[in-house]
Amino acid sequence: EVQLVESGGGLVQPGGSLRLSCAASGLTFSSFWMHWVRQAPGKGLEWVSRIDSGGSSTIYADSVKGRFTISRDNAKNTLYLQMNSLRAEDTAVYYCARGLFRDDYTPWGQGTLVTVSS
Amino acid sequence: DIQMTQSPSSLSASAGDRVTITCRASLGISNSLAWYQQKPGEAPKLLLFAASRLKSGVPSRFSGSGSGPDYTLTISSLQPEDSATYYCQQYYSASWTFGQGTKVEIK
């Protein structure tokens, strides 16, 4: 089955760190650019970061630049998001998403909830 | 960054009605536009890409059109199961941006 499964979310205090994972199956993971997108409770979708297929090129939203790091392990078919210096406004469901749009587009996973609170 | 302006923010229509949602980009995006449907508690689901290409399995009552900076999602005959929030998204830029969303309710 073609799917993306996010994990690693949880409750963390402000200033803390968390690493999210996205396990890909049923697709040639190493061929695709990958993205993280988040959705704060009751809010819209916000793009967070993108990594190219080889892992050498990354870009970030201004809201997370310098605090978050995207990476990937193509041997493990897994995407990561290292989140440091977390703030209350980072509270959201985090989704991973494939970058290439065509008819075989991989559905987004259910996401993983990150709650930043003391 | 490319800004996406989506309207309306919400609408209420009856089953069988024709519904249109618009999305305007701050610059031309060469049809690099996707539309998603999101129901409460679920992940966004891709409906269309390349502005007008319907993803397989999506009902044909959904259609997309547009060019340059202006795009439209149309539901030709609204069904009760179409109650959801719809988002446009540009992928012309490597840093994606999304519209603010349109909540569609069935009267």
GROMACS .gro file of C-alpha atoms in nm, chain B residues 4-104:
model
  101
  122MET     CA    1  -0.277   3.290  -0.246
  123THR     CA    2  -0.608   3.467  -0.191
  124GLN     CA    3  -0.905   3.232  -0.174
  125SER     CA    4  -1.271   3.330  -0.166
  126PRO     CA    5  -1.522   3.305  -0.023
  127SER     CA    6  -1.410   3.200   0.324
  128SER     CA    7  -1.737   3.013   0.369
  129LEU     CA    8  -2.054   2.936   0.182
  130SER     CA    9  -2.381   2.759   0.240
  131ALA     CA   10  -2.564   2.595  -0.050
  132SER     CA   11  -2.830   2.337  -0.112
  133ALA     CA   12  -2.775   1.989  -0.244
  134GLY     CA   13  -2.775   2.001  -0.622
  135ASP     CA   14  -2.645   2.359  -0.638
  136ARG     CA   15  -2.347   2.461  -0.846
  137VAL     CA   16  -2.069   2.597  -0.625
  138THR     CA   17  -1.762   2.796  -0.725
  139ILE     CA   18  -1.453   2.876  -0.521
  140THR     CA   19  -1.185   3.109  -0.653
  141CYS     CA   20  -0.816   3.141  -0.584
  142ARG     CA   21  -0.588   3.422  -0.696
  143ALA     CA   22  -0.211   3.405  -0.684
  144SER     CA   23   0.003   3.716  -0.637
  145LEU     CA   24   0.177   3.630  -0.963
  146GLY     CA   25   0.133   3.386  -1.251
  147ILE     CA   26   0.183   3.026  -1.145
  148SER     CA   27   0.153   2.851  -1.482
  149ASN     CA   28  -0.127   2.618  -1.374
  150SER     CA   29   0.085   2.481  -1.087
  151LEU     CA   30  -0.221   2.468  -0.866
  152ALA     CA   31  -0.381   2.196  -0.658
  153TRP     CA   32  -0.715   2.178  -0.479
  154TYR     CA   33  -0.770   1.979  -0.159
  155GLN     CA   34  -1.075   1.874   0.037
  156GLN     CA   35  -1.046   1.839   0.415
  157LYS     CA   36  -1.313   1.698   0.645
  158PRO     CA   37  -1.292   1.741   1.025
  159GLY     CA   38  -1.033   1.516   1.183
  160GLU     CA   39  -0.895   1.403   0.848
  161ALA     CA   40  -0.591   1.487   0.639
  162PRO     CA   41  -0.637   1.700   0.329
  163LYS     CA   42  -0.726   1.493   0.023
  164LEU     CA   43  -0.600   1.593  -0.322
  165LEU     CA   44  -0.885   1.656  -0.566
  166LEU     CA   45  -0.719   1.823  -0.864
  167PHE     CA   46  -0.368   1.916  -0.974
  168ALA     CA   47  -0.226   2.116  -1.264
  169ALA     CA   48  -0.529   2.340  -1.216
  170SER     CA   49  -0.772   2.116  -1.403
  171ARG     CA   50  -0.658   1.754  -1.384
  172LEU     CA   51  -0.892   1.545  -1.174
  173LYS     CA   52  -0.715   1.289  -0.959
  174SER     CA   53  -0.841   0.938  -1.035
  175GLY     CA   54  -1.120   0.832  -0.805
  176VAL     CA   55  -1.246   1.186  -0.747
  177PRO     CA   56  -1.608   1.236  -0.859
  178SER     CA   57  -1.647   1.412  -1.192
  179ARG     CA   58  -1.872   1.679  -1.038
  180PHE     CA   59  -1.546   1.842  -0.926
  181SER     CA   60  -1.366   2.045  -1.190
  182GLY     CA   61  -1.098   2.309  -1.206
  183SER     CA   62  -1.010   2.586  -1.446
  184GLY     CA   63  -0.803   2.897  -1.477
  185SER     CA   64  -0.474   3.034  -1.596
  186GLY     CA   65  -0.213   3.290  -1.501
  187PRO     CA   66  -0.289   3.398  -1.148
  188ASP     CA   67  -0.665   3.314  -1.137
  189TYR     CA   68  -0.817   2.971  -1.074
  190THR     CA   69  -1.155   2.822  -0.994
  191LEU     CA   70  -1.285   2.504  -0.832
  192THR     CA   71  -1.640   2.413  -0.932
  193ILE     CA   72  -1.868   2.153  -0.782
  194SER     CA   73  -2.135   2.106  -1.047
  195SER     CA   74  -2.401   1.949  -0.826
  196LEU     CA   75  -2.329   1.975  -0.455
  197GLN     CA   76  -2.376   1.653  -0.257
  198PRO     CA   77  -2.413   1.614   0.122
  199GLU     CA   78  -2.075   1.439   0.141
  200ASP     CA   79  -1.908   1.748  -0.010
  201SER     CA   80  -1.946   1.932   0.321
  202ALA     CA   81  -1.582   2.014   0.399
  203THR     CA   82  -1.316   2.282   0.384
  204TYR     CA   83  -1.143   2.330   0.049
  205TYR     CA   84  -0.792   2.469   0.002
  206CYS     CA   85  -0.603   2.582  -0.304
  207GLN     CA   86  -0.225   2.545  -0.312
  208GLN     CA   87   0.042   2.671  -0.547
  209TYR     CA   88   0.344   2.454  -0.617
  210TYR     CA   89   0.500   2.681  -0.880
  211SER     CA   90   0.744   2.788  -0.612
  212ALA     CA   91   0.941   2.530  -0.413
  213SER     CA   92   0.800   2.698  -0.103
  214TRP     CA   93   0.435   2.608  -0.127
  215THR     CA   94   0.159   2.841  -0.022
  216PHE     CA   95  -0.205   2.768   0.051
  217GLY     CA   96  -0.523   2.967   0.030
  218GLN     CA   97  -0.701   3.046   0.354
  219GLY     CA   98  -0.966   2.781   0.293
  220THR     CA   99  -1.336   2.780   0.206
  221LYS     CA  100  -1.577   2.605   0.439
  222VAL     CA  101  -1.867   2.458   0.241
   0.00000   0.00000   0.00000
